[in-house]
mmCIF file of C-alpha atoms and ligand atoms in Angstrom:
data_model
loop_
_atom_site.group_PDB
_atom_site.id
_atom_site.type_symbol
_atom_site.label_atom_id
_atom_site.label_comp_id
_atom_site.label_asym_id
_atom_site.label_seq_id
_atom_site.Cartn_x
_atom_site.Cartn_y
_atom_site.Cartn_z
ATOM 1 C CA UNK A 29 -2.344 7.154 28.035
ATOM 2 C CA UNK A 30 -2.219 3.930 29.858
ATOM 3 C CA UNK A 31 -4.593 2.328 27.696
ATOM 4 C CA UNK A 32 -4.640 1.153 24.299
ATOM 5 C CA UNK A 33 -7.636 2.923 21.818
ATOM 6 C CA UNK A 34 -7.961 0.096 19.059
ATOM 7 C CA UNK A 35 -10.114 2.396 17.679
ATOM 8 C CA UNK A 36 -6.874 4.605 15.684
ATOM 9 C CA UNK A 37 -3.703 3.357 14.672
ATOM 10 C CA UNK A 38 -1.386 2.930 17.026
ATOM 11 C CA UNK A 39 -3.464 2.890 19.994
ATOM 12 C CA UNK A 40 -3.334 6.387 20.540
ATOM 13 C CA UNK A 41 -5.824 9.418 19.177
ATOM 14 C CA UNK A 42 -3.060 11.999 18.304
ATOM 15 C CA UNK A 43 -4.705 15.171 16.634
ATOM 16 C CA UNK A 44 -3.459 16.247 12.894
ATOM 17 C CA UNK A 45 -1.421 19.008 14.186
ATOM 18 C CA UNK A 46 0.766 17.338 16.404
ATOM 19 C CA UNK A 47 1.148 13.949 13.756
ATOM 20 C CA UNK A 48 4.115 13.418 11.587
ATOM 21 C CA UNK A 49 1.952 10.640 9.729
ATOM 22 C CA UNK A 50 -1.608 10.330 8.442
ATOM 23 C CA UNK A 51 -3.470 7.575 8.137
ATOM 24 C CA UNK A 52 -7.112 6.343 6.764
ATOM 25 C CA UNK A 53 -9.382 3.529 6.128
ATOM 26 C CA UNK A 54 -10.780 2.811 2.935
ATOM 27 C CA UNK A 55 -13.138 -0.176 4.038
ATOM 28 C CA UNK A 56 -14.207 -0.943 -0.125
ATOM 29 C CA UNK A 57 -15.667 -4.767 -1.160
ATOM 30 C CA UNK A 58 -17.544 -4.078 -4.122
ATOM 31 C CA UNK A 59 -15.864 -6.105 -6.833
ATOM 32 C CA UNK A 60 -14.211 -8.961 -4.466
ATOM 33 C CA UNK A 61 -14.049 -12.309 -6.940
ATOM 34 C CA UNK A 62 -12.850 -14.813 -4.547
ATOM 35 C CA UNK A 63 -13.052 -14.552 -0.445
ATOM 36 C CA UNK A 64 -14.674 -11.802 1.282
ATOM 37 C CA UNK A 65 -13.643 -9.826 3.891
ATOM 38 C CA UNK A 66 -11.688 -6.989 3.140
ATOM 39 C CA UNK A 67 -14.107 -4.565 4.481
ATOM 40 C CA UNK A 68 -13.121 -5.387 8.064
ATOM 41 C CA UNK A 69 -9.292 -4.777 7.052
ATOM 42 C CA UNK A 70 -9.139 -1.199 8.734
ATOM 43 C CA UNK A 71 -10.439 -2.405 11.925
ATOM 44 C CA UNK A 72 -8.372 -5.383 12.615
ATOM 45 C CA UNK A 73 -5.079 -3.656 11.243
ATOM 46 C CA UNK A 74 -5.708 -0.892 13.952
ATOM 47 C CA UNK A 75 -6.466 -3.491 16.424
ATOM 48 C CA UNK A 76 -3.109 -5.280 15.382
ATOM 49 C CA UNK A 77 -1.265 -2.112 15.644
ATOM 50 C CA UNK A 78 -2.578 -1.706 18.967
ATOM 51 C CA UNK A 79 -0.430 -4.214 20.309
ATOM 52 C CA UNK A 80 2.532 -4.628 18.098
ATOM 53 C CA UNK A 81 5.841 -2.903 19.181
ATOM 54 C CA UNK A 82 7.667 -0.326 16.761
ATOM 55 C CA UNK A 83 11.278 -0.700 16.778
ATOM 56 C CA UNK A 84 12.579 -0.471 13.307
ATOM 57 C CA UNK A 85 15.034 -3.510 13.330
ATOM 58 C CA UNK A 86 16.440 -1.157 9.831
ATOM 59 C CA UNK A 87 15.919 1.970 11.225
ATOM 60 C CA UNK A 88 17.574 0.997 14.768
ATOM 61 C CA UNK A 89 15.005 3.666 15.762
ATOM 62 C CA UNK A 90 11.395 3.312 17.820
ATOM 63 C CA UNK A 91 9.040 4.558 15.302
ATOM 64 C CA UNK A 92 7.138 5.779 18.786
ATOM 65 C CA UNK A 93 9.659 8.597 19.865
ATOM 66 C CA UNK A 94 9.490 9.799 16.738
ATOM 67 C CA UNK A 95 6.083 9.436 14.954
ATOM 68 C CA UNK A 96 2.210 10.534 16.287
ATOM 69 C CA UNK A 97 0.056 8.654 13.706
ATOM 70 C CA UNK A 98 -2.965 10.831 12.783
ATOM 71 C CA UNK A 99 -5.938 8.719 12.390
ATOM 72 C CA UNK A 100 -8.431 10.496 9.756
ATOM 73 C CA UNK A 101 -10.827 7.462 10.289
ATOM 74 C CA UNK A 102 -12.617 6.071 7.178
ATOM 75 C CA UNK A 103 -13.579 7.123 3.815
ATOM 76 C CA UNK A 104 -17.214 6.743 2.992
ATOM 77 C CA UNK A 105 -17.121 3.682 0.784
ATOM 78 C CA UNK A 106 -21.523 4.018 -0.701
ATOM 79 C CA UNK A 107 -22.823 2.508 -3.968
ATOM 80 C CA UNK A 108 -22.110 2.933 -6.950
ATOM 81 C CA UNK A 109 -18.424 1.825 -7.115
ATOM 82 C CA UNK A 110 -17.624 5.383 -9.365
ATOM 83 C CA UNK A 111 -18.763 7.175 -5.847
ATOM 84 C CA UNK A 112 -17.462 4.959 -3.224
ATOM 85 C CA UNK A 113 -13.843 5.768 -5.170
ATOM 86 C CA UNK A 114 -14.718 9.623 -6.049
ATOM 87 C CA UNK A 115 -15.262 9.687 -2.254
ATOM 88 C CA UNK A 116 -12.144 8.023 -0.970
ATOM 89 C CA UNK A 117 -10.112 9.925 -3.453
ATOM 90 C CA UNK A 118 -11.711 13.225 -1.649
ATOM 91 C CA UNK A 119 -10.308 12.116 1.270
ATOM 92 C CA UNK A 120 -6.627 11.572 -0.511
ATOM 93 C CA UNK A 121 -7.077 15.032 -1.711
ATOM 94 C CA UNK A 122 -7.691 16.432 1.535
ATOM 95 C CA UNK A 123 -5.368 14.510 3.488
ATOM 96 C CA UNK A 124 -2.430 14.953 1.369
ATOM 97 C CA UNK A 125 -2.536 18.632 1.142
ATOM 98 C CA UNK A 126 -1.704 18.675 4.766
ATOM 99 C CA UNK A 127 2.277 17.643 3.305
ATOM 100 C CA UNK A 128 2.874 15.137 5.330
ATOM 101 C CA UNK A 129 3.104 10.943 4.533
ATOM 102 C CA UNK A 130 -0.253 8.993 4.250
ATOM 103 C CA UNK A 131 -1.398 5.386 4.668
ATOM 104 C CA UNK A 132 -4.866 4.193 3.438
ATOM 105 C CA UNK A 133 -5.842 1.267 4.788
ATOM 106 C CA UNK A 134 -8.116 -1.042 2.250
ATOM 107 C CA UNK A 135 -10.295 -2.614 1.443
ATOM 108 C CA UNK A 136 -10.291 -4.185 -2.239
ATOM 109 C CA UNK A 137 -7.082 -3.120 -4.269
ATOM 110 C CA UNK A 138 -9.638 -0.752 -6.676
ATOM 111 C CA UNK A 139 -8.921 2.219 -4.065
ATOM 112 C CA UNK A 140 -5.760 2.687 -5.451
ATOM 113 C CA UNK A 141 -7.227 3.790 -8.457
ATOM 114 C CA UNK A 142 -9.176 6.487 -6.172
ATOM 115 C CA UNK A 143 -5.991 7.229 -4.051
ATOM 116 C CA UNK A 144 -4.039 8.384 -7.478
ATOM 117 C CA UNK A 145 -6.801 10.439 -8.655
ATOM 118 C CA UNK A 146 -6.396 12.099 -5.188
ATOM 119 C CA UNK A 147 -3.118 12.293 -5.550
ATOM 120 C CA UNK A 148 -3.684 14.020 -9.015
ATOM 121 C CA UNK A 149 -6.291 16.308 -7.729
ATOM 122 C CA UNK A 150 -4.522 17.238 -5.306
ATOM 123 C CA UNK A 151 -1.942 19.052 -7.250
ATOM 124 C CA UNK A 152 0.859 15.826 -6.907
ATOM 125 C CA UNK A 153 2.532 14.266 -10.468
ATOM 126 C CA UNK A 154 2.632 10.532 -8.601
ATOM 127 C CA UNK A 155 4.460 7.219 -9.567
ATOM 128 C CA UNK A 156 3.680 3.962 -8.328
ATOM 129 C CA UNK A 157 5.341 0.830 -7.135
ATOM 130 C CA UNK A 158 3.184 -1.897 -6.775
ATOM 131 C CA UNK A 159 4.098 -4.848 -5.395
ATOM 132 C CA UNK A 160 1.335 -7.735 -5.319
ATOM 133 C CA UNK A 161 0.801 -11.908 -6.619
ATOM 134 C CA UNK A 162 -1.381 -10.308 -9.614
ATOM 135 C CA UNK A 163 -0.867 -7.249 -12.131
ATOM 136 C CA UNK A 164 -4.155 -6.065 -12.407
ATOM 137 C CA UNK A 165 -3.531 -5.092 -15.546
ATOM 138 C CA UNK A 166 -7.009 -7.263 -16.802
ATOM 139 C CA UNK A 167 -9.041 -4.822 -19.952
ATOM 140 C CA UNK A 168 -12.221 -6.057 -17.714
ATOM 141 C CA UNK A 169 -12.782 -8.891 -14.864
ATOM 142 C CA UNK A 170 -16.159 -10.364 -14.130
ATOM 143 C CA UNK A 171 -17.895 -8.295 -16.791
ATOM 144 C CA UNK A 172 -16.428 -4.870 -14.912
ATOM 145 C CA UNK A 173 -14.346 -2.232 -16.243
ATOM 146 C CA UNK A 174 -12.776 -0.853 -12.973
ATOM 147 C CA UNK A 175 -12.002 -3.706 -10.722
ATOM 148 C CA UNK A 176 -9.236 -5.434 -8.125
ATOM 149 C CA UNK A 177 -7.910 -7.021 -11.024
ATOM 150 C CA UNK A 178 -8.282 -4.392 -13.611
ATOM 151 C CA UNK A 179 -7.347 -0.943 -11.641
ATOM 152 C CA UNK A 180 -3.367 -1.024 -12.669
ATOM 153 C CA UNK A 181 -4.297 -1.214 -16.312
ATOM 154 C CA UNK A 182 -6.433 2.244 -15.919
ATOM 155 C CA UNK A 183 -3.852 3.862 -13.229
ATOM 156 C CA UNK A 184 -1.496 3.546 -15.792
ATOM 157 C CA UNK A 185 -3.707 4.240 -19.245
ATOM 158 C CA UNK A 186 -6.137 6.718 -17.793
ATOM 159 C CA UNK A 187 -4.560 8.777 -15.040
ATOM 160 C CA UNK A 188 -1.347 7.942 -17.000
ATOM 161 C CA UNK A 189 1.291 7.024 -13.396
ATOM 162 C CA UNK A 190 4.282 5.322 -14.602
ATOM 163 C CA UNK A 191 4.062 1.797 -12.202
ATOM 164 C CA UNK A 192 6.916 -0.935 -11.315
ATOM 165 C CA UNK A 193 5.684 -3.788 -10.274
ATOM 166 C CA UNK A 194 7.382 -6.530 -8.459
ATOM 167 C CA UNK A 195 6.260 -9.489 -6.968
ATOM 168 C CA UNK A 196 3.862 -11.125 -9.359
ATOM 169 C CA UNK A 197 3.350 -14.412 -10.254
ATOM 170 C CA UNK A 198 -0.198 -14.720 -10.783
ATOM 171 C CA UNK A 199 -1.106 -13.261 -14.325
ATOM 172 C CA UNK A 200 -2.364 -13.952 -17.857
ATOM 173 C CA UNK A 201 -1.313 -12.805 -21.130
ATOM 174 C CA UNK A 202 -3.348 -9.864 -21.513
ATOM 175 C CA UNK A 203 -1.616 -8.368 -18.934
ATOM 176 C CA UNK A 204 1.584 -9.147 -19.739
ATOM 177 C CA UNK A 205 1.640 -8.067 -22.965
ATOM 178 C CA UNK A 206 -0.128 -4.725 -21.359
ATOM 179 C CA UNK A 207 2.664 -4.439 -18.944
ATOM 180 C CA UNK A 208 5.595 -4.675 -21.976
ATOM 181 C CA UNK A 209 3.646 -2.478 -24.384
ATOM 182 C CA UNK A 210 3.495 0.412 -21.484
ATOM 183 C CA UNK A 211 7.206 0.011 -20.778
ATOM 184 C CA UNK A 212 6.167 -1.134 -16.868
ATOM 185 C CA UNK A 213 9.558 -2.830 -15.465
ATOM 186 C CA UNK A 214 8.066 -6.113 -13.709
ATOM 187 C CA UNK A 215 10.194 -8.073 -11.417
ATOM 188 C CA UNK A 216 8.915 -11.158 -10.988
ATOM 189 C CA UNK A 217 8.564 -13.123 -7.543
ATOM 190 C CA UNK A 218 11.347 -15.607 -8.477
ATOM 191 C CA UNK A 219 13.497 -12.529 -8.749
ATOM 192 C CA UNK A 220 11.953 -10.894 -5.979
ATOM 193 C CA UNK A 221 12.800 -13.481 -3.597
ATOM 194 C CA UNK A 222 16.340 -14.170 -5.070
ATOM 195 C CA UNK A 223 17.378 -10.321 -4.762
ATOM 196 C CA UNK A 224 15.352 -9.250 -2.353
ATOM 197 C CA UNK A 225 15.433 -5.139 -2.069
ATOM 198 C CA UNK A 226 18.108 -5.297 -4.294
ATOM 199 C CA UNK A 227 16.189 -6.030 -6.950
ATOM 200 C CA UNK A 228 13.345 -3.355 -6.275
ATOM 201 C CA UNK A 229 15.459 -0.011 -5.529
ATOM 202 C CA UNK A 230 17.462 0.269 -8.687
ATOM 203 C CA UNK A 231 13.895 0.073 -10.432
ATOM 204 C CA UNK A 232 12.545 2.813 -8.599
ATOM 205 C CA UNK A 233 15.260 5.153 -8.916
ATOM 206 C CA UNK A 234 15.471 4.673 -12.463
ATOM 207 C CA UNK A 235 11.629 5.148 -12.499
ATOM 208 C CA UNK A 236 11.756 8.489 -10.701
ATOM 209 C CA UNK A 237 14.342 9.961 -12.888
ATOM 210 C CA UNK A 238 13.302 9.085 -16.626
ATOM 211 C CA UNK A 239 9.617 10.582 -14.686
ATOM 212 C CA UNK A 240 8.363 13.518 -14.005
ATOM 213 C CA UNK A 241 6.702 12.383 -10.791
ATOM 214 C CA UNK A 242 7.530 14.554 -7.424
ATOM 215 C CA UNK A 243 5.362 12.441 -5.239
ATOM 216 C CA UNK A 244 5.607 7.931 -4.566
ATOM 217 C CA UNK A 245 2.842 6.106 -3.855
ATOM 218 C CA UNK A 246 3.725 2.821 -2.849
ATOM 219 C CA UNK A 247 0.484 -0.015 -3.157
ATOM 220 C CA UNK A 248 1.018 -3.067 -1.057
ATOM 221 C CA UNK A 249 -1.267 -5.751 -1.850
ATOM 222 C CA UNK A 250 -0.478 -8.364 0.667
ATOM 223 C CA UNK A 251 -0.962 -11.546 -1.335
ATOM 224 C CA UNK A 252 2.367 -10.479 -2.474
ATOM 225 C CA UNK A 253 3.859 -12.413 0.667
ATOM 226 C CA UNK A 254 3.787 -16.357 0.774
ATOM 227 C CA UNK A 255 -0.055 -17.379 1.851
ATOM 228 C CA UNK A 256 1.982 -19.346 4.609
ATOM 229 C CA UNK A 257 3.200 -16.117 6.492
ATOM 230 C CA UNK A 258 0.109 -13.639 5.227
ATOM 231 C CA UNK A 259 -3.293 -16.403 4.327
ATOM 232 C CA UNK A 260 -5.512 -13.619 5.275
ATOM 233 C CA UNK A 261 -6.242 -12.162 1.842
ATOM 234 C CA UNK A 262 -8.761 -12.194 -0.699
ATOM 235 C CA UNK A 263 -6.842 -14.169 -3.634
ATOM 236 C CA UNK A 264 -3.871 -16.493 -2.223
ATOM 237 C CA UNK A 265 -1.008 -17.527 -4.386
ATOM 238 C CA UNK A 266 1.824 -19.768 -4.150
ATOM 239 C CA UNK A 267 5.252 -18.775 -3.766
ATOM 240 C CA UNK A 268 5.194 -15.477 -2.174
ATOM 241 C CA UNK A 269 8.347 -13.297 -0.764
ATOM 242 C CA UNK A 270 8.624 -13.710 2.782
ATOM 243 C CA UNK A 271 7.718 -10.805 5.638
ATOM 244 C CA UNK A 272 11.941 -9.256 5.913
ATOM 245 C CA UNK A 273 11.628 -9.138 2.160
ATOM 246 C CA UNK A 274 8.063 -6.878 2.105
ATOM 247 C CA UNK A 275 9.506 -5.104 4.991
ATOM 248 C CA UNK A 276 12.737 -4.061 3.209
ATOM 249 C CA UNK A 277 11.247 -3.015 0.384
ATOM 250 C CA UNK A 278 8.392 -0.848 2.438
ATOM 251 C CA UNK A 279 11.425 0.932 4.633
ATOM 252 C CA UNK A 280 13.870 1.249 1.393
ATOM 253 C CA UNK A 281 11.066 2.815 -0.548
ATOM 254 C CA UNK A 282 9.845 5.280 1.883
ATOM 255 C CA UNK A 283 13.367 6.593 2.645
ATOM 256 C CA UNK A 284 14.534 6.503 -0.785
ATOM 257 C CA UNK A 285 11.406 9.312 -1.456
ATOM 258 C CA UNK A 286 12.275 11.368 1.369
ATOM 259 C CA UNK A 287 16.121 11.445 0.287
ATOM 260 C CA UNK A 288 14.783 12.305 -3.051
ATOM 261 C CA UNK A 289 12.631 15.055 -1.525
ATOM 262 C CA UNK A 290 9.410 14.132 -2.600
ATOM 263 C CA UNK A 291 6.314 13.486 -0.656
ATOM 264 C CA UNK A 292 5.141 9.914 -0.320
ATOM 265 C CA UNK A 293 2.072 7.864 0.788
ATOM 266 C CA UNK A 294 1.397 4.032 0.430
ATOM 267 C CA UNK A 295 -2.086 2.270 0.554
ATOM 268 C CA UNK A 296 -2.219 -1.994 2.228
ATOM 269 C CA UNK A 297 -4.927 -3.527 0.793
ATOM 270 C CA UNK A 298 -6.385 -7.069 0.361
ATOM 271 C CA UNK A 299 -6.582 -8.107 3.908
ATOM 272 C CA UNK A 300 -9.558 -10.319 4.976
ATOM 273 C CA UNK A 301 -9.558 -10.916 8.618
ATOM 274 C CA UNK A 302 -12.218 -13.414 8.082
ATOM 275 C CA UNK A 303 -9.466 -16.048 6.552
ATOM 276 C CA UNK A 304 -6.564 -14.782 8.713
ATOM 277 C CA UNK A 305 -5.818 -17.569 10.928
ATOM 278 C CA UNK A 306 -3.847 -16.326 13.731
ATOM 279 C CA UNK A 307 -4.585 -12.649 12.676
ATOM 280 C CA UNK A 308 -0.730 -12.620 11.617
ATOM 281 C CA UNK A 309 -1.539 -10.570 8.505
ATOM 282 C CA UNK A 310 -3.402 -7.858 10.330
ATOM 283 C CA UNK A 311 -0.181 -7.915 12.316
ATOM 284 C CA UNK A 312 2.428 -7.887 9.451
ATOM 285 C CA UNK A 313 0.222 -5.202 7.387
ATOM 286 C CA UNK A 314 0.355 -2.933 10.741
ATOM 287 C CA UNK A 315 4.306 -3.417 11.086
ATOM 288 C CA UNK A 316 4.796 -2.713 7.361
ATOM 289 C CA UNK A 317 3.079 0.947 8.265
ATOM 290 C CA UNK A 318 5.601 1.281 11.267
ATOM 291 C CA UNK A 319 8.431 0.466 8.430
ATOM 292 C CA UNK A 320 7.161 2.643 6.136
ATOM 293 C CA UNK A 321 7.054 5.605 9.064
ATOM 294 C CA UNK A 322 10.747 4.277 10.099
ATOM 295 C CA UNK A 323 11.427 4.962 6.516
ATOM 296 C CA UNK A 324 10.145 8.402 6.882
ATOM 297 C CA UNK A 325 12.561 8.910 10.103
ATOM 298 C CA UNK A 326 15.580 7.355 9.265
ATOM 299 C CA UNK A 327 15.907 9.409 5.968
ATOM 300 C CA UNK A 328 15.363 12.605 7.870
ATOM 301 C CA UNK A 329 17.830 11.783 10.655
ATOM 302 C CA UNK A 330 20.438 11.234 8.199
ATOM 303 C CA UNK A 331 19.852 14.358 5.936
ATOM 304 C CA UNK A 332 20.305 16.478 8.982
HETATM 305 MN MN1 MN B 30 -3.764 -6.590 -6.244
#
């Protein structure tokens, strides 16, 4: 145990049995518009998480006494696009049967749309909160159907998951007009980064109890922090929310689920290590995974 295996998250190889949280890499770039790279994602986030500590400055708890990450690997990401998703959404399937909380590590934001089928398969009613720069609420991008910047429109119209999304302030009218005509609360990133959590928890409550939905899936795209704190993703925009407002929202998500005894899993998605200068956004999408297991803890310890 004395030395770090980059090759899992968290450094160590714990087995399933003895893991409170699951994690998996979904290493998809198929429909990437603008700079490539997310297919190394998994890799340098484990490597990041390697190295970072895990005290939960909101949790005043070490994530490490209390959570054995379970590192499934990756999903099989082969062409066409329909199997590389049908494939990763196997893996949801399977992995979230086990009960316990799961992080997929993109890859392009389309595996979310294979994460919820999972989800569905798998026997869960899921809603979502998205937080990202862009809706992805496009009717087609690029001359595709299912896309990074389409899959929100078809998670929401197809597999039919109530979404919030907050964070956004790169969009066009389509999906704007998609968002209001589907009754999906957005809160913009002016808002965001004015009210912080504040502005994303009364949301999600209200979402869960006009639902149906007994499991959250939380999708963290992180262009939805300022390019100057995250650069290394595929489609930068200005005028992000800054890392202790992603990180609130991650921890106040997770334990809000758990209080509200359902079962959880988020997906972080959009990293390309290729344009992360520094490697700080491998490093802040491997601490928002230690938040969202802090999340996890701190809602158990206090419902003992
Ligand atoms: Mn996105």
């Amino acid at each position: 145990m004395s030395y770090a295996r980059t090759t899992c998250f968290s450094g160590y190889c714990w087995g399933l049995d003895e893991s409170q949280v699951i994690v998996l890499g979904a290493p998809l770039e198929e429909t990437t518009s603008y700079r490539p790279g997310t297919r190394f994602a998994p890799r340098a986030i484990r490597e990041a998480s390697a190295y970072i500590e895990y005290w939960s400055l909101r949790g005043k708890l070490d994530v490490d006494e209390h959570v054995r990450f379970y590192d499934a690997g990756d999903a099989l990401v082969e062409q066409p696009l329909e199997k590389a998703l049908e494939a990763i959404g196997d893996a949801v399937e399977r992995l979230s049967g086990v009960g316990k909380p799961l992080v997929v590590m993109g890859g392009e934001h389309t595996i979310t749309l294979g994460i919820v089928e999972g989800l569905v398969r798998a026997g869960y009613k899921p809603c979502m909160v998205q937080l990202d720069a862009h809706m992805d609420m496009r009717s087609e991008y690029a001359g595709r159907r299912v896309s990074h910047a389409t899959f929100a429109r078809l998670v929401v119209s197809e597999v039919g998951v109530p979404v919030v999304l907050a964070g956004v302030r790169g969009f066009v009218r389509e999906e704007l007009e998609f968002a209001r005509a589907n009754h999906v609360p957005v809160i913009d990133a002016h808002r965001l980064q004015d009210e912080s959590v504040a502005a994303v928890i009364p949301a999600v409550s209200k979402l869960i109890e006009k639902s149906v939905c007994n499991h959250l899936h939380l999708t963290l795209d992180m262009d939805v922090v300022d390019p100057g704190f995250a650069p290394g993703v595929s489609n930068p925009e200005p005028e992000g929310i800054t890392p202790r407002i992603l990180l609130d929202i991650v921890f106040e998500v997770a334990r809000l689920a758990v209080l509200r005894g359902m079962s959880l899993s988020m997906d972080v998605v959009e990293v390309s290590p290729p344009y992360d200068a520094g490697g700080v956004t491998s490093v802040l999408a491997a601490k928002a995974i230690v938040e969202f297991a802090a999340g996890v803890v701190a809602a158990r310890s206090s419902a003992r």
